[in-house]
Amino acid sequence: MISSIKPVSSSLTAIAGVRRSIPAKLRFSPLPIIGNFQKPNPLPQKPLLSAQNLSNFTLAAAQRSGVFRVGAYEADRSRPIEIGIDVPDEQSGQKVKIGIYFATWWALNVVFNIYNKKVLNAFPYPWLTSTLSLACGSLMMLVSWVTGVAEAPKTDLDFWKTLFPVALAHTIGHVAATVSMSKVAVSFTHIIKSSEPAFSVLVSSLFLGEAFPLPVYLSLLPIIGGCALAAVTELNFNMIGFMGAMISNLAFVFRNIFSKKGMEGKSVSGMNYYACLSMMSLLIVTPFAIAVEGPQMWAAGWQNAVSQIGPNFVWWVVAQSVFYHLYNQVSYMSLNQISPLTFSVGNTMKRISVIVASIIIFQNPVKPVNALGAAIAILGTFIYSQVKNAKQ
């Protein structure tokens, strides 16, 4: 047992060796004993453990262990910072903005359709009515550019060349829709116009060679069936009104195709793009309106409308022209803020609001079977938008 005790001198020698391995700047002086208390030495002029000393010490230790590691910490930005402060959702502002766009778009469209139908009932000249709508929008945008309210777009000759087919299709679609609403109820026109997705698939397949998945084709069945049911059961059916809505669908499909193919890489805002589109459409439609209807018919019809309605007729014409431009302008502006799927859903809901509002205001008689056909067609449009965008 006594032989197992190590000599004290060897232990002290080991301790002294460890002490010599510690840097001199990190060593502490012994504390002199005063009575029963220990009095520390005066504070050193330099810090005992400075940042430089700590860095050198850790670097030396890391080198001895063969590992060099940077100890900096970067916060994980994918996780929310829990500091007890409520941070507002960044998307909440965008959702409110989209909601405002939709509400404004629907409200302006409903008001336009109401006043447009009132004007056409008293003044059945759709070519002049269409021309006045485009002229009012063009004048509004020209004034806004001159006064500096809106920044004028920077365009060139190539821009107007690519815009021409878009404006031509837009003109045909606008006039055809106005002709339709001059012959049939607003609700019936919008029910037929809800079949636009069927025309889109047909034109894309025949002229562009595009192929669509089977669910897209199946979604067209309720659209076509619902429109057919609504047309057959329409009390005030008119072939000119029906064909006007169908031609409008076809023209707007070509307008969308030309707009997508021709405007790639063009830096023009949605508001200015539609303003330029209105101006070129006005130049296209004016000579045709004069040839089809003419000033003599307009003058006689205007006097008859004013004598029957009174000064309010003038307000109706101004209102339908202004609201036509505003609702189209908002719809083009919203395209810069929302996805195509959201726009398609919003367009479907817009038609529902117009159909319901027109039935209530004009008190059009609607059969239950006719209402069922309209509901099936609109539901098919909604399903089409969901399926088509899901496959993209």
Tab-separated table of C-alpha atoms in Angstrom:
chain	number	residue	atom	x	y	z
A	1	MET	CA	0.000	0.000	0.000
A	2	ILE	CA	2.830	2.445	0.830
A	3	SER	CA	4.627	1.603	-2.400
A	4	SER	CA	1.603	2.760	-4.480
A	5	ILE	CA	1.921	6.344	-3.287
A	6	LYS	CA	3.582	8.506	-5.973
A	7	PRO	CA	6.229	11.000	-4.945
A	8	VAL	CA	4.966	14.513	-4.404
A	9	SER	CA	7.821	16.009	-6.422
A	10	SER	CA	6.686	14.247	-9.622
A	11	SER	CA	3.139	15.592	-9.205
A	12	LEU	CA	4.404	19.108	-8.687
A	13	THR	CA	6.574	18.761	-11.739
A	14	ALA	CA	3.514	17.755	-13.827
A	15	ILE	CA	1.515	20.704	-12.541
A	16	ALA	CA	4.342	23.063	-13.359
A	17	GLY	CA	4.462	21.673	-16.890
A	18	VAL	CA	0.763	22.331	-17.404
A	19	ARG	CA	1.208	25.862	-16.051
A	20	ARG	CA	4.006	26.564	-18.521
A	21	SER	CA	1.712	25.439	-21.425
A	22	ILE	CA	-0.729	28.238	-20.634
A	23	PRO	CA	0.137	31.565	-22.295
A	24	ALA	CA	1.764	33.994	-19.939
A	25	LYS	CA	-0.889	36.645	-20.515
A	26	LEU	CA	-3.572	34.261	-19.261
A	27	ARG	CA	-1.853	33.404	-15.996
A	28	PHE	CA	-3.129	34.832	-12.695
A	29	SER	CA	-0.870	35.999	-9.915
A	30	PRO	CA	-1.183	34.327	-6.519
A	31	LEU	CA	-3.333	36.109	-3.963
A	32	PRO	CA	-1.528	37.226	-0.771
A	33	ILE	CA	-3.271	36.251	2.450
A	34	ILE	CA	-4.192	39.041	4.847
A	35	GLY	CA	-5.634	37.673	8.004
A	36	ASN	CA	-8.501	35.409	7.079
A	37	PHE	CA	-9.103	37.264	3.772
A	38	GLN	CA	-7.409	37.175	0.412
A	39	LYS	CA	-6.553	40.569	-1.072
A	40	PRO	CA	-6.351	40.582	-4.833
A	41	ASN	CA	-3.535	42.268	-6.657
A	42	PRO	CA	-4.261	45.617	-8.265
A	43	LEU	CA	-6.167	45.403	-11.571
A	44	PRO	CA	-3.851	44.890	-14.547
A	45	GLN	CA	-3.417	47.656	-17.065
A	46	LYS	CA	-4.526	45.320	-19.874
A	47	PRO	CA	-7.569	43.040	-19.758
A	48	LEU	CA	-6.748	39.575	-18.579
A	49	LEU	CA	-8.880	37.957	-21.297
A	50	SER	CA	-9.130	40.234	-24.304
A	51	ALA	CA	-10.765	39.393	-27.599
A	52	GLN	CA	-7.362	39.002	-29.241
A	53	ASN	CA	-6.143	36.649	-26.485
A	54	LEU	CA	-9.295	34.577	-26.736
A	55	SER	CA	-8.996	34.391	-30.512
A	56	ASN	CA	-5.346	33.301	-30.328
A	57	PHE	CA	-6.107	30.735	-27.638
A	58	THR	CA	-9.040	29.169	-29.526
A	59	LEU	CA	-7.079	29.201	-32.781
A	60	ALA	CA	-4.176	27.394	-31.191
A	61	ALA	CA	-6.489	24.834	-29.617
A	62	ALA	CA	-8.221	24.251	-32.922
A	63	GLN	CA	-4.928	23.761	-34.726
A	64	ARG	CA	-3.773	21.219	-32.138
A	65	SER	CA	-7.006	19.272	-32.562
A	66	GLY	CA	-6.786	19.428	-36.352
A	67	VAL	CA	-10.161	21.177	-36.689
A	68	PHE	CA	-10.788	24.732	-37.845
A	69	ARG	CA	-14.391	25.865	-37.440
A	70	VAL	CA	-15.985	29.253	-37.783
A	71	GLY	CA	-18.329	29.868	-34.911
A	72	ALA	CA	-20.408	32.632	-36.496
A	73	TYR	CA	-24.155	32.091	-36.320
A	74	GLU	CA	-26.589	33.007	-39.070
A	75	ALA	CA	-30.261	33.072	-38.238
A	76	ASP	CA	-32.560	30.707	-40.105
A	77	ARG	CA	-34.704	33.100	-42.075
A	78	SER	CA	-37.182	30.402	-42.976
A	79	ARG	CA	-38.420	30.373	-39.395
A	80	PRO	CA	-40.370	33.256	-37.879
A	81	ILE	CA	-38.601	35.403	-35.300
A	82	GLU	CA	-40.316	34.863	-32.016
A	83	ILE	CA	-39.702	38.084	-30.147
A	84	GLY	CA	-43.207	38.724	-28.908
A	85	ILE	CA	-44.077	41.264	-31.607
A	86	ASP	CA	-46.939	40.639	-34.025
A	87	VAL	CA	-45.560	41.025	-37.567
A	88	PRO	CA	-48.356	41.693	-40.101
A	89	ASP	CA	-48.734	39.251	-42.972
A	90	GLU	CA	-47.032	40.584	-46.107
A	91	GLN	CA	-49.728	39.085	-48.303
A	92	SER	CA	-52.601	40.719	-46.484
A	93	GLY	CA	-52.062	44.013	-48.305
A	94	GLN	CA	-51.971	42.249	-51.672
A	95	LYS	CA	-55.191	40.379	-50.867
A	96	VAL	CA	-56.928	43.614	-49.985
A	97	LYS	CA	-55.674	45.166	-53.213
A	98	ILE	CA	-56.975	42.274	-55.296
A	99	GLY	CA	-60.309	42.449	-53.486
A	100	ILE	CA	-60.590	46.134	-54.336
A	101	TYR	CA	-59.781	45.383	-57.969
A	102	PHE	CA	-62.477	42.721	-58.151
A	103	ALA	CA	-65.138	44.790	-56.403
A	104	THR	CA	-64.418	47.785	-58.643
A	105	TRP	CA	-64.329	45.633	-61.761
A	106	TRP	CA	-67.673	43.966	-61.025
A	107	ALA	CA	-69.395	47.176	-59.960
A	108	LEU	CA	-68.266	49.100	-63.038
A	109	ASN	CA	-69.287	46.237	-65.318
A	110	VAL	CA	-72.745	45.970	-63.779
A	111	VAL	CA	-73.313	49.726	-64.096
A	112	PHE	CA	-72.122	49.716	-67.701
A	113	ASN	CA	-74.437	46.871	-68.711
A	114	ILE	CA	-77.427	48.547	-67.085
A	115	TYR	CA	-76.906	51.908	-68.751
A	116	ASN	CA	-75.914	50.311	-72.045
A	117	LYS	CA	-79.163	48.355	-72.141
A	118	LYS	CA	-81.169	51.479	-71.263
A	119	VAL	CA	-79.544	53.377	-74.119
A	120	LEU	CA	-80.108	50.559	-76.602
A	121	ASN	CA	-83.766	50.220	-75.606
A	122	ALA	CA	-84.376	53.901	-76.390
A	123	PHE	CA	-81.756	54.292	-79.144
A	124	PRO	CA	-81.344	50.980	-81.072
A	125	TYR	CA	-78.172	51.904	-82.933
A	126	PRO	CA	-75.407	49.624	-81.616
A	127	TRP	CA	-72.743	50.831	-84.081
A	128	LEU	CA	-72.935	54.422	-82.863
A	129	THR	CA	-73.201	53.292	-79.241
A	130	SER	CA	-70.029	51.225	-79.646
A	131	THR	CA	-68.260	54.143	-81.328
A	132	LEU	CA	-69.178	56.548	-78.536
A	133	SER	CA	-67.831	54.136	-75.917
A	134	LEU	CA	-64.450	53.935	-77.636
A	135	ALA	CA	-64.367	57.678	-78.316
A	136	CYS	CA	-65.068	58.543	-74.686
A	137	GLY	CA	-62.282	56.280	-73.419
A	138	SER	CA	-59.810	57.626	-75.964
A	139	LEU	CA	-60.623	61.213	-75.011
A	140	MET	CA	-60.274	60.466	-71.288
A	141	MET	CA	-56.821	58.953	-71.751
A	142	LEU	CA	-55.617	61.734	-74.049
A	143	VAL	CA	-56.602	64.318	-71.446
A	144	SER	CA	-54.884	62.348	-68.686
A	145	TRP	CA	-51.671	62.167	-70.733
A	146	VAL	CA	-51.681	65.863	-71.619
A	147	THR	CA	-52.405	66.985	-68.056
A	148	GLY	CA	-49.852	64.608	-66.568
A	149	VAL	CA	-52.370	62.603	-64.552
A	150	ALA	CA	-51.052	59.465	-66.270
A	151	GLU	CA	-47.685	58.951	-67.874
A	152	ALA	CA	-47.905	58.639	-71.648
A	153	PRO	CA	-46.560	55.362	-73.051
A	154	LYS	CA	-43.409	55.242	-75.142
A	155	THR	CA	-44.400	53.512	-78.350
A	156	ASP	CA	-42.957	53.055	-81.810
A	157	LEU	CA	-44.216	51.937	-85.204
A	158	ASP	CA	-43.674	48.265	-84.398
A	159	PHE	CA	-45.913	48.615	-81.352
A	160	TRP	CA	-48.823	49.923	-83.431
A	161	LYS	CA	-48.265	47.243	-86.066
A	162	THR	CA	-48.549	44.476	-83.497
A	163	LEU	CA	-51.528	46.234	-81.919
A	164	PHE	CA	-53.559	46.396	-85.141
A	165	PRO	CA	-54.818	42.760	-85.227
A	166	VAL	CA	-55.618	43.011	-81.527
A	167	ALA	CA	-57.608	46.198	-82.121
A	168	LEU	CA	-59.409	44.667	-85.089
A	169	ALA	CA	-60.530	41.652	-83.062
A	170	HIS	CA	-61.455	43.911	-80.153
A	171	THR	CA	-63.591	46.101	-82.411
A	172	ILE	CA	-65.480	43.130	-83.869
A	173	GLY	CA	-66.072	41.638	-80.428
A	174	HIS	CA	-67.240	44.927	-78.936
A	175	VAL	CA	-69.674	45.744	-81.744
A	176	ALA	CA	-71.019	42.173	-81.893
A	177	ALA	CA	-71.708	42.158	-78.146
A	178	THR	CA	-73.487	45.520	-78.395
A	179	VAL	CA	-75.600	44.246	-81.298
A	180	SER	CA	-76.505	41.208	-79.209
A	181	MET	CA	-77.622	43.297	-76.233
A	182	SER	CA	-79.717	45.494	-78.498
A	183	LYS	CA	-81.763	42.439	-79.534
A	184	VAL	CA	-81.955	40.227	-76.421
A	185	ALA	CA	-81.809	40.541	-72.647
A	186	VAL	CA	-78.484	41.336	-70.983
A	187	SER	CA	-78.679	38.115	-69.005
A	188	PHE	CA	-79.049	36.007	-72.154
A	189	THR	CA	-76.090	37.710	-73.838
A	190	HIS	CA	-73.844	36.974	-70.869
A	191	ILE	CA	-75.052	33.389	-70.644
A	192	ILE	CA	-74.001	32.835	-74.253
A	193	LYS	CA	-70.746	34.715	-73.684
A	194	SER	CA	-69.910	32.300	-70.881
A	195	SER	CA	-69.209	29.739	-73.641
A	196	GLU	CA	-66.039	31.609	-74.601
A	197	PRO	CA	-63.761	28.828	-73.208
A	198	ALA	CA	-65.184	26.424	-75.804
A	199	PHE	CA	-64.185	28.831	-78.570
A	200	SER	CA	-60.763	29.244	-76.983
A	201	VAL	CA	-60.079	25.506	-77.041
A	202	LEU	CA	-61.447	25.195	-80.585
A	203	VAL	CA	-59.346	28.035	-82.011
A	204	SER	CA	-56.204	26.953	-80.150
A	205	SER	CA	-56.579	23.405	-81.446
A	206	LEU	CA	-57.340	24.278	-85.075
A	207	PHE	CA	-55.105	27.303	-85.650
A	208	LEU	CA	-52.306	26.905	-83.113
A	209	GLY	CA	-52.098	23.118	-83.001
A	210	GLU	CA	-52.378	22.986	-79.224
A	211	ALA	CA	-53.528	19.810	-77.489
A	212	PHE	CA	-55.307	19.820	-74.154
A	213	PRO	CA	-55.717	17.108	-71.525
A	214	LEU	CA	-58.934	15.125	-71.421
A	215	PRO	CA	-60.330	16.934	-68.333
A	216	VAL	CA	-60.226	20.220	-70.269
A	217	TYR	CA	-62.363	18.784	-73.059
A	218	LEU	CA	-64.746	17.227	-70.556
A	219	SER	CA	-65.192	20.565	-68.802
A	220	LEU	CA	-66.588	21.996	-72.052
A	221	LEU	CA	-69.591	19.669	-71.970
A	222	PRO	CA	-71.484	21.511	-69.202
A	223	ILE	CA	-70.622	24.843	-70.844
A	224	ILE	CA	-72.046	23.851	-74.216
A	225	GLY	CA	-74.982	21.977	-72.702
A	226	GLY	CA	-75.886	24.799	-70.331
A	227	CYS	CA	-75.768	27.432	-73.080
A	228	ALA	CA	-77.879	25.260	-75.354
A	229	LEU	CA	-80.453	24.719	-72.628
A	230	ALA	CA	-80.600	28.428	-71.872
A	231	ALA	CA	-80.965	29.320	-75.554
A	232	VAL	CA	-83.763	26.830	-76.184
A	233	THR	CA	-85.772	27.966	-73.171
A	234	GLU	CA	-85.193	31.729	-73.661
A	235	LEU	CA	-88.559	33.487	-73.849
A	236	ASN	CA	-87.342	36.403	-75.976
A	237	PHE	CA	-84.952	34.498	-78.222
A	238	ASN	CA	-83.563	36.393	-81.207
A	239	MET	CA	-81.203	34.884	-83.758
A	240	ILE	CA	-79.336	38.160	-84.364
A	241	GLY	CA	-78.790	38.560	-80.639
A	242	PHE	CA	-77.642	34.953	-80.319
A	243	MET	CA	-75.227	35.182	-83.253
A	244	GLY	CA	-73.889	38.517	-81.992
A	245	ALA	CA	-72.879	36.922	-78.700
A	246	MET	CA	-71.286	33.966	-80.493
A	247	ILE	CA	-69.298	36.214	-82.851
A	248	SER	CA	-68.184	38.269	-79.867
A	249	ASN	CA	-66.831	35.129	-78.205
A	250	LEU	CA	-64.863	34.174	-81.296
A	251	ALA	CA	-63.464	37.677	-81.779
A	252	PHE	CA	-62.339	38.031	-78.173
A	253	VAL	CA	-60.566	34.673	-78.357
A	254	PHE	CA	-58.546	35.910	-81.332
A	255	ARG	CA	-57.950	39.189	-79.508
A	256	ASN	CA	-56.410	37.326	-76.580
A	257	ILE	CA	-54.242	35.213	-78.879
A	258	PHE	CA	-52.978	38.204	-80.873
A	259	SER	CA	-52.399	40.179	-77.705
A	260	LYS	CA	-50.355	37.390	-76.119
A	261	LYS	CA	-48.249	36.735	-79.237
A	262	GLY	CA	-47.732	40.339	-80.294
A	263	MET	CA	-47.068	42.060	-76.977
A	264	GLU	CA	-44.295	39.824	-75.656
A	265	GLY	CA	-41.427	41.986	-74.489
A	266	LYS	CA	-43.386	45.238	-74.716
A	267	SER	CA	-43.068	47.464	-71.657
A	268	VAL	CA	-46.488	49.154	-71.669
A	269	SER	CA	-48.703	49.182	-68.595
A	270	GLY	CA	-52.143	47.622	-68.690
A	271	MET	CA	-53.873	50.996	-68.451
A	272	ASN	CA	-51.927	52.543	-71.337
A	273	TYR	CA	-52.175	49.363	-73.378
A	274	TYR	CA	-55.951	49.448	-73.267
A	275	ALA	CA	-55.924	53.186	-74.016
A	276	CYS	CA	-53.927	52.594	-77.191
A	277	LEU	CA	-56.213	49.688	-78.036
A	278	SER	CA	-59.287	51.930	-77.709
A	279	MET	CA	-57.803	54.617	-79.943
A	280	MET	CA	-56.956	52.227	-82.741
A	281	SER	CA	-60.346	50.497	-82.419
A	282	LEU	CA	-62.021	53.896	-82.707
A	283	LEU	CA	-60.227	54.533	-86.002
A	284	ILE	CA	-61.342	51.135	-87.282
A	285	VAL	CA	-65.008	51.279	-86.251
A	286	THR	CA	-65.848	54.870	-87.217
A	287	PRO	CA	-66.055	54.444	-91.018
A	288	PHE	CA	-68.040	51.222	-90.671
A	289	ALA	CA	-70.485	52.835	-88.251
A	290	ILE	CA	-71.093	55.679	-90.702
A	291	ALA	CA	-71.591	53.231	-93.578
A	292	VAL	CA	-73.937	50.862	-91.697
A	293	GLU	CA	-76.113	53.377	-89.834
A	294	GLY	CA	-75.180	56.907	-90.881
A	295	PRO	CA	-75.790	60.409	-89.479
A	296	GLN	CA	-79.376	60.652	-90.748
A	297	MET	CA	-80.504	57.593	-88.797
A	298	TRP	CA	-78.606	58.800	-85.740
A	299	ALA	CA	-80.223	62.233	-85.808
A	300	ALA	CA	-83.735	60.842	-86.133
A	301	GLY	CA	-83.171	58.232	-83.449
A	302	TRP	CA	-81.589	60.774	-81.086
A	303	GLN	CA	-84.552	63.143	-81.340
A	304	ASN	CA	-86.970	60.295	-80.733
A	305	ALA	CA	-85.058	59.089	-77.668
A	306	VAL	CA	-84.787	62.572	-76.130
A	307	SER	CA	-88.499	63.219	-76.692
A	308	GLN	CA	-89.425	59.977	-74.936
A	309	ILE	CA	-86.845	59.857	-72.124
A	310	GLY	CA	-85.939	63.500	-71.676
A	311	PRO	CA	-82.564	64.918	-70.638
A	312	ASN	CA	-81.778	61.746	-68.708
A	313	PHE	CA	-81.068	60.018	-72.013
A	314	VAL	CA	-77.972	62.169	-72.495
A	315	TRP	CA	-76.761	61.117	-69.044
A	316	TRP	CA	-77.349	57.467	-69.949
A	317	VAL	CA	-75.182	57.789	-73.064
A	318	VAL	CA	-72.374	59.494	-71.139
A	319	ALA	CA	-72.590	56.988	-68.296
A	320	GLN	CA	-72.451	53.896	-70.502
A	321	SER	CA	-69.491	55.353	-72.423
A	322	VAL	CA	-67.507	56.290	-69.312
A	323	PHE	CA	-68.204	53.083	-67.413
A	324	TYR	CA	-67.344	50.957	-70.436
A	325	HIS	CA	-63.856	52.416	-70.526
A	326	LEU	CA	-63.387	52.273	-66.759
A	327	TYR	CA	-64.363	48.640	-66.316
A	328	ASN	CA	-62.129	47.523	-69.191
A	329	GLN	CA	-59.278	49.626	-67.878
A	330	VAL	CA	-59.549	48.093	-64.414
A	331	SER	CA	-59.676	44.589	-65.878
A	332	TYR	CA	-56.459	45.190	-67.845
A	333	MET	CA	-54.801	46.732	-64.785
A	334	SER	CA	-55.775	43.731	-62.663
A	335	LEU	CA	-53.973	41.396	-65.063
A	336	ASN	CA	-50.699	42.839	-63.760
A	337	GLN	CA	-51.623	41.971	-60.180
A	338	ILE	CA	-53.258	38.536	-60.299
A	339	SER	CA	-52.707	35.162	-61.895
A	340	PRO	CA	-54.646	33.949	-64.965
A	341	LEU	CA	-56.547	31.487	-62.766
A	342	THR	CA	-57.663	34.220	-60.389
A	343	PHE	CA	-58.656	36.394	-63.346
A	344	SER	CA	-60.721	33.551	-64.852
A	345	VAL	CA	-62.542	32.978	-61.577
A	346	GLY	CA	-63.143	36.709	-61.248
A	347	ASN	CA	-64.507	36.869	-64.788
A	348	THR	CA	-66.923	34.035	-64.011
A	349	MET	CA	-68.152	35.774	-60.882
A	350	LYS	CA	-68.502	38.998	-62.883
A	351	ARG	CA	-70.936	37.324	-65.279
A	352	ILE	CA	-72.981	36.023	-62.372
A	353	SER	CA	-73.246	39.499	-60.874
A	354	VAL	CA	-74.264	41.017	-64.225
A	355	ILE	CA	-76.891	38.332	-64.886
A	356	VAL	CA	-78.448	38.636	-61.440
A	357	ALA	CA	-78.398	42.460	-61.450
A	358	SER	CA	-79.936	42.709	-64.927
A	359	ILE	CA	-82.735	40.297	-64.049
A	360	ILE	CA	-83.555	42.267	-60.910
A	361	ILE	CA	-83.429	45.722	-62.515
A	362	PHE	CA	-85.126	44.957	-65.837
A	363	GLN	CA	-87.416	42.303	-64.320
A	364	ASN	CA	-86.907	39.881	-67.176
A	365	PRO	CA	-89.057	36.760	-66.899
A	366	VAL	CA	-86.889	33.696	-66.358
A	367	LYS	CA	-88.067	30.096	-66.474
A	368	PRO	CA	-86.610	27.649	-63.965
A	369	VAL	CA	-85.211	25.566	-66.818
A	370	ASN	CA	-83.572	28.674	-68.291
A	371	ALA	CA	-82.006	29.501	-64.932
A	372	LEU	CA	-80.765	25.917	-64.661
A	373	GLY	CA	-79.083	26.156	-68.063
A	374	ALA	CA	-77.376	29.386	-67.054
A	375	ALA	CA	-76.167	27.838	-63.793
A	376	ILE	CA	-74.773	24.771	-65.599
A	377	ALA	CA	-72.940	26.916	-68.164
A	378	ILE	CA	-71.377	29.161	-65.528
A	379	LEU	CA	-70.392	26.171	-63.397
A	380	GLY	CA	-68.753	24.613	-66.444
A	381	THR	CA	-66.802	27.834	-67.027
A	382	PHE	CA	-65.544	27.728	-63.454
A	383	ILE	CA	-64.513	24.070	-63.769
A	384	TYR	CA	-62.756	24.807	-67.060
A	385	SER	CA	-60.693	27.596	-65.485
A	386	GLN	CA	-59.671	25.320	-62.631
A	387	VAL	CA	-58.732	22.360	-64.813
A	388	LYS	CA	-56.946	24.321	-67.540
A	389	ASN	CA	-54.755	26.315	-65.157
A	390	ALA	CA	-54.011	23.236	-63.051
A	391	LYS	CA	-52.447	21.556	-66.094
A	392	GLN	CA	-50.234	24.505	-66.994
